Amino acid sequence: MLEPISEVNWIIGGVFNIRSRANGVTRAEIGRDVLGLPRAQVLRSRRAQQLEKLIDQRIYFGRAIRGGESWPDLEAIARTLAARITNLRREYPGRPVFLSPFHFVSQYANIYVVERVGALLGIASLAVVSGVPRNQYGDDHALIPGINVLYTYGDANRHGLGVRVARSLKRDGVAVLFSDVPPASMHRYPMETVDVSMFGKNARIHNGVFRTGAKFDALLLPFFLRFADGRFEAKILDCLALGAEGAPQQLAGYIQSALIDNYEQWLPAGHPAMYAFAPAR
């Protein structure tokens, strides 16, 4: 019932909350005018913020109240990803892997998946580079102890992030990074970006994963979630070598195909950057 409830929440909430209404309208306008998506997909995108919040709360409080509730769909996705990483380690010994969820459906759903991947790979505390505020509903670490969040948003030690990521890669051979984050300059720490082409236009994506990945000859394994009819699914994309020529454009192509496929559940939808607005750096 989460999808119909989110639709009702957006309609009713939009009557009394101008921010909620504006958020939904902005998401829909970008989907329609920038991406040229079908009308049904555009209309569904209006409720994405409400759906994300409902799923986040359902997962968080479900685990808190029931003492570690298991989600079979997410467990199956985690097993598939863990098997893929194991195969990559076997095929490319010594090369670390960045597991890269894209920002779709729910932050807690993505964290649930990567925590289970870490456990299946025997990693006690999997490093995750994240810019999402922590402890929105309670103590995240107490509920999700298998994740070591390398926090970036407002982190006083943000300039040491690269060192912490490098240590994690050397120790575990795997780290998690959301490589589809849109570039933003309205922030204390502007992103380092790289030129690509998306939707037939010049665009920019975050360059940090390529700089770090090339240094360690790392691989990137991207995936994104879908949620429909009460079930989770995942689209796992082909891995790419971060140091290879053309790797940024290949990732940009992945981001573009994910947006076309599931824009209505893309969490940063409505972001003023949309891969086109970036700092001078």
Short mmCIF file of C-alpha atoms in Angstrom, two decimals:
data_model
loop_
_atom_site.label_atom_id
_atom_site.label_comp_id
_atom_site.label_asym_id
_atom_site.label_seq_id
_atom_site.Cartn_x
_atom_site.Cartn_y
_atom_site.Cartn_z
CA MET A 1 0.00 0.00 0.00
CA LEU A 2 3.01 2.36 0.11
CA GLU A 3 2.61 3.59 -3.46
CA PRO A 4 -1.07 4.61 -3.26
CA ILE A 5 -0.49 6.08 0.20
CA SER A 6 2.38 8.19 -1.15
CA GLU A 7 0.13 9.47 -3.96
CA VAL A 8 -2.57 10.49 -1.47
CA ASN A 9 0.05 12.10 0.77
CA TRP A 10 1.34 14.19 -2.12
CA ILE A 11 -2.13 15.33 -3.19
CA ILE A 12 -3.32 16.20 0.32
CA GLY A 13 0.05 17.51 1.48
CA GLY A 14 0.28 19.75 -1.57
CA VAL A 15 -2.89 21.54 -0.52
CA PHE A 16 -1.44 22.60 2.83
CA ASN A 17 2.33 22.51 2.21
CA ILE A 18 3.68 24.69 -0.59
CA ARG A 19 7.16 23.13 -0.37
CA SER A 20 5.76 19.64 -0.87
CA ARG A 21 3.70 20.81 -3.83
CA ALA A 22 6.63 22.69 -5.40
CA ASN A 23 8.93 19.69 -4.98
CA GLY A 24 6.54 17.41 -6.84
CA VAL A 25 5.89 19.94 -9.60
CA THR A 26 9.63 20.56 -10.11
CA ARG A 27 10.34 16.83 -10.38
CA ALA A 28 7.58 16.45 -12.95
CA GLU A 29 8.68 19.47 -15.00
CA ILE A 30 12.27 18.21 -15.29
CA GLY A 31 11.07 14.75 -16.28
CA ARG A 32 8.78 16.21 -18.93
CA ASP A 33 10.80 19.16 -20.29
CA VAL A 34 14.42 18.04 -19.85
CA LEU A 35 14.25 14.26 -20.15
CA GLY A 36 11.18 14.01 -22.39
CA LEU A 37 9.67 11.14 -20.39
CA PRO A 38 6.16 9.69 -20.93
CA ARG A 39 3.31 11.42 -19.11
CA ALA A 40 2.53 8.47 -16.80
CA GLN A 41 6.14 8.31 -15.64
CA VAL A 42 6.22 12.08 -15.13
CA LEU A 43 3.07 12.01 -12.98
CA ARG A 44 4.46 9.21 -10.80
CA SER A 45 7.61 11.25 -10.17
CA ARG A 46 5.62 13.86 -8.19
CA ARG A 47 5.15 11.50 -5.23
CA ALA A 48 8.77 10.25 -5.06
CA GLN A 49 9.67 12.21 -1.92
CA GLN A 50 6.65 10.84 -0.05
CA LEU A 51 7.35 7.28 -1.22
CA GLU A 52 11.00 7.53 -0.18
CA LYS A 53 10.02 8.68 3.31
CA LEU A 54 7.48 5.88 3.74
CA ILE A 55 9.96 3.20 2.64
CA ASP A 56 12.72 4.66 4.82
CA GLN A 57 10.47 4.63 7.86
CA ARG A 58 9.10 1.15 7.12
CA ILE A 59 12.60 -0.32 6.85
CA TYR A 60 14.10 1.58 9.77
CA PHE A 61 11.31 1.08 12.30
CA GLY A 62 10.62 -2.44 11.07
CA ARG A 63 14.19 -3.40 11.88
CA ALA A 64 14.17 -1.47 15.17
CA ILE A 65 10.90 -2.93 16.46
CA ARG A 66 11.34 -6.48 15.20
CA GLY A 67 15.00 -6.82 16.04
CA GLY A 68 16.58 -6.95 12.59
CA GLU A 69 13.69 -7.63 10.23
CA SER A 70 14.68 -9.41 7.00
CA TRP A 71 13.49 -8.31 3.54
CA PRO A 72 13.69 -11.29 1.12
CA ASP A 73 13.80 -9.09 -2.02
CA LEU A 74 16.71 -7.03 -0.71
CA GLU A 75 18.47 -10.14 0.60
CA ALA A 76 18.30 -11.70 -2.88
CA ILE A 77 19.73 -8.53 -4.45
CA ALA A 78 22.57 -8.52 -1.89
CA ARG A 79 23.41 -12.16 -2.64
CA THR A 80 23.57 -11.44 -6.37
CA LEU A 81 25.85 -8.44 -5.84
CA ALA A 82 28.12 -10.35 -3.45
CA ALA A 83 28.44 -13.15 -5.99
CA ARG A 84 29.27 -10.62 -8.73
CA ILE A 85 31.99 -9.04 -6.56
CA THR A 86 33.41 -12.47 -5.72
CA ASN A 87 33.63 -13.25 -9.43
CA LEU A 88 35.34 -9.91 -10.13
CA ARG A 89 37.89 -10.62 -7.42
CA ARG A 90 38.57 -13.99 -8.98
CA GLU A 91 38.80 -12.57 -12.51
CA TYR A 92 40.82 -9.48 -11.54
CA PRO A 93 42.88 -10.44 -8.48
CA GLY A 94 44.26 -7.52 -6.52
CA ARG A 95 41.94 -4.93 -8.05
CA PRO A 96 39.59 -3.27 -5.52
CA VAL A 97 35.89 -2.75 -6.27
CA PHE A 98 33.69 0.28 -5.71
CA LEU A 99 30.11 -0.94 -5.26
CA SER A 100 27.97 1.93 -6.49
CA PRO A 101 24.25 2.16 -5.73
CA PHE A 102 22.56 4.94 -7.65
CA HIS A 103 20.20 7.26 -5.72
CA PHE A 104 16.92 5.44 -6.32
CA VAL A 105 13.89 4.43 -4.21
CA SER A 106 15.23 4.77 -0.65
CA GLN A 107 18.52 5.51 1.08
CA TYR A 108 17.77 2.96 3.80
CA ALA A 109 16.95 0.30 1.21
CA ASN A 110 20.31 0.90 -0.46
CA ILE A 111 22.13 0.80 2.88
CA TYR A 112 20.30 -2.41 3.80
CA VAL A 113 21.58 -4.00 0.57
CA VAL A 114 25.20 -2.89 0.91
CA GLU A 115 25.32 -3.88 4.59
CA ARG A 116 24.22 -7.39 3.63
CA VAL A 117 26.78 -7.45 0.80
CA GLY A 118 29.51 -6.62 3.30
CA ALA A 119 28.33 -9.37 5.65
CA LEU A 120 28.22 -11.93 2.82
CA LEU A 121 31.78 -10.97 1.82
CA GLY A 122 32.97 -11.31 5.42
CA ILE A 123 33.66 -7.57 5.88
CA ALA A 124 32.97 -6.54 9.47
CA SER A 125 32.47 -2.83 8.72
CA LEU A 126 31.97 -1.86 5.07
CA ALA A 127 33.01 1.74 4.26
CA VAL A 128 30.29 3.87 2.64
CA VAL A 129 30.90 7.37 1.26
CA SER A 130 27.66 9.26 1.90
CA GLY A 131 26.41 12.83 1.92
CA VAL A 132 23.03 12.09 3.52
CA PRO A 133 22.41 13.42 7.05
CA ARG A 134 22.70 10.67 9.63
CA ASN A 135 20.33 9.59 12.41
CA GLN A 136 17.15 10.96 10.84
CA TYR A 137 14.96 8.54 12.80
CA GLY A 138 17.31 7.33 15.53
CA ASP A 139 20.80 5.92 16.04
CA ASP A 140 21.77 4.56 12.61
CA HIS A 141 24.96 2.89 13.83
CA ALA A 142 23.13 0.95 16.54
CA LEU A 143 20.66 -0.38 13.98
CA ILE A 144 23.12 -0.83 11.09
CA PRO A 145 26.45 -1.71 12.77
CA GLY A 146 27.97 -3.31 9.66
CA ILE A 147 28.38 0.07 7.93
CA ASN A 148 31.19 2.59 8.48
CA VAL A 149 29.87 5.87 7.05
CA LEU A 150 32.61 8.10 5.65
CA TYR A 151 30.49 11.20 5.99
CA THR A 152 30.95 14.14 3.59
CA TYR A 153 28.16 16.70 4.11
CA GLY A 154 29.34 19.20 6.71
CA ASP A 155 32.14 16.88 7.83
CA ALA A 156 34.95 18.88 9.44
CA ASN A 157 37.45 16.29 8.15
CA ARG A 158 36.05 16.14 4.63
CA HIS A 159 39.46 16.92 3.12
CA GLY A 160 40.72 13.67 4.66
CA LEU A 161 38.02 11.66 2.91
CA GLY A 162 40.35 10.40 0.17
CA VAL A 163 42.76 9.00 2.76
CA ARG A 164 39.96 7.20 4.60
CA VAL A 165 38.62 5.73 1.34
CA ALA A 166 42.12 4.56 0.38
CA ARG A 167 42.58 2.84 3.74
CA SER A 168 39.24 1.06 3.37
CA LEU A 169 40.06 -0.13 -0.15
CA LYS A 170 43.44 -1.47 0.95
CA ARG A 171 41.96 -3.20 3.98
CA ASP A 172 38.78 -4.72 2.52
CA GLY A 173 39.18 -4.49 -1.26
CA VAL A 174 35.60 -3.10 -1.43
CA ALA A 175 34.02 0.28 -0.65
CA VAL A 176 30.63 1.84 -1.43
CA LEU A 177 30.20 5.14 -3.26
CA PHE A 178 27.11 6.73 -4.84
CA SER A 179 28.65 7.72 -8.18
CA ASP A 180 25.49 9.26 -9.70
CA VAL A 181 25.42 12.26 -7.33
CA PRO A 182 24.64 15.49 -9.26
CA PRO A 183 27.28 18.24 -9.15
CA ALA A 184 26.47 21.11 -6.79
CA SER A 185 28.26 24.38 -6.06
CA MET A 186 25.82 25.79 -3.51
CA HIS A 187 27.82 24.09 -0.78
CA ARG A 188 30.85 24.81 1.32
CA TYR A 189 32.91 22.23 -0.56
CA PRO A 190 32.44 22.33 -4.36
CA MET A 191 32.80 19.09 -6.26
CA GLU A 192 35.56 18.24 -8.69
CA THR A 193 33.75 17.35 -11.91
CA VAL A 194 34.51 16.00 -15.38
CA ASP A 195 32.95 16.81 -18.77
CA VAL A 196 30.59 14.23 -20.29
CA SER A 197 27.58 14.21 -22.59
CA MET A 198 24.07 13.32 -21.36
CA PHE A 199 20.76 13.51 -23.21
CA GLY A 200 22.59 15.00 -26.19
CA LYS A 201 23.93 17.94 -24.16
CA ASN A 202 27.15 18.85 -22.37
CA ALA A 203 27.04 17.72 -18.75
CA ARG A 204 29.28 17.14 -15.74
CA ILE A 205 29.58 14.30 -13.23
CA HIS A 206 31.67 13.84 -10.11
CA ASN A 207 35.33 13.11 -10.90
CA GLY A 208 36.45 11.89 -7.47
CA VAL A 209 35.69 8.22 -8.12
CA PHE A 210 37.79 8.28 -11.32
CA ARG A 211 40.74 10.02 -9.67
CA THR A 212 40.77 7.56 -6.77
CA GLY A 213 39.84 4.59 -8.91
CA ALA A 214 42.64 5.18 -11.40
CA LYS A 215 45.18 5.38 -8.58
CA PHE A 216 44.16 1.92 -7.31
CA ASP A 217 43.26 0.42 -10.72
CA ALA A 218 39.78 -0.11 -9.25
CA LEU A 219 36.57 -1.37 -10.80
CA LEU A 220 33.11 0.19 -10.43
CA LEU A 221 30.02 -2.03 -10.10
CA PRO A 222 26.89 0.16 -10.41
CA PHE A 223 23.29 -0.83 -9.74
CA PHE A 224 19.96 0.82 -9.00
CA LEU A 225 16.78 -0.28 -7.25
CA ARG A 226 13.16 -0.27 -8.35
CA PHE A 227 10.07 -0.59 -6.15
CA ALA A 228 6.68 -1.62 -7.53
CA ASP A 229 3.69 -3.54 -6.15
CA GLY A 230 5.39 -3.88 -2.79
CA ARG A 231 8.52 -5.58 -4.16
CA PHE A 232 12.11 -4.48 -4.71
CA GLU A 233 14.10 -5.27 -7.84
CA ALA A 234 17.60 -4.25 -8.94
CA LYS A 235 19.20 -3.52 -12.28
CA ILE A 236 22.89 -4.44 -12.04
CA LEU A 237 25.01 -2.77 -14.70
CA ASP A 238 28.26 -4.01 -16.23
CA CYS A 239 31.36 -3.14 -14.23
CA LEU A 240 33.77 -0.60 -15.66
CA ALA A 241 37.48 0.06 -15.13
CA LEU A 242 37.75 3.50 -13.53
CA GLY A 243 41.18 4.18 -15.00
CA ALA A 244 40.18 3.33 -18.56
CA GLU A 245 39.87 5.99 -21.23
CA GLY A 246 36.22 6.89 -21.68
CA ALA A 247 35.18 5.64 -18.21
CA PRO A 248 33.43 8.94 -17.28
CA GLN A 249 31.34 8.86 -20.44
CA GLN A 250 30.47 5.20 -19.85
CA LEU A 251 29.25 6.02 -16.34
CA ALA A 252 27.30 9.01 -17.71
CA GLY A 253 25.60 6.60 -20.11
CA TYR A 254 24.66 4.35 -17.20
CA ILE A 255 23.22 7.31 -15.27
CA GLN A 256 21.22 8.40 -18.30
CA SER A 257 19.76 4.94 -18.90
CA ALA A 258 18.84 4.64 -15.21
CA LEU A 259 17.04 8.00 -15.31
CA ILE A 260 15.07 6.98 -18.37
CA ASP A 261 14.23 3.64 -16.79
CA ASN A 262 13.20 4.81 -13.32
CA TYR A 263 13.26 8.61 -13.05
CA GLU A 264 10.06 8.56 -10.99
CA GLN A 265 12.02 6.99 -8.10
CA TRP A 266 15.26 8.98 -8.46
CA LEU A 267 15.87 10.61 -5.10
CA PRO A 268 17.64 13.84 -6.25
CA ALA A 269 14.95 14.59 -8.88
CA GLY A 270 14.29 18.31 -8.96
CA HIS A 271 17.89 19.10 -7.93
CA PRO A 272 18.94 22.44 -9.51
CA ALA A 273 22.16 20.90 -10.86
CA MET A 274 20.79 17.99 -12.93
CA TYR A 275 24.36 17.31 -14.18
CA ALA A 276 24.53 20.69 -15.92
CA PHE A 277 25.43 23.19 -13.19
CA ALA A 278 28.87 22.81 -11.65
CA PRO A 279 31.62 24.84 -9.92
CA ALA A 280 34.53 26.20 -11.95
CA ARG A 281 36.76 23.46 -10.54
#
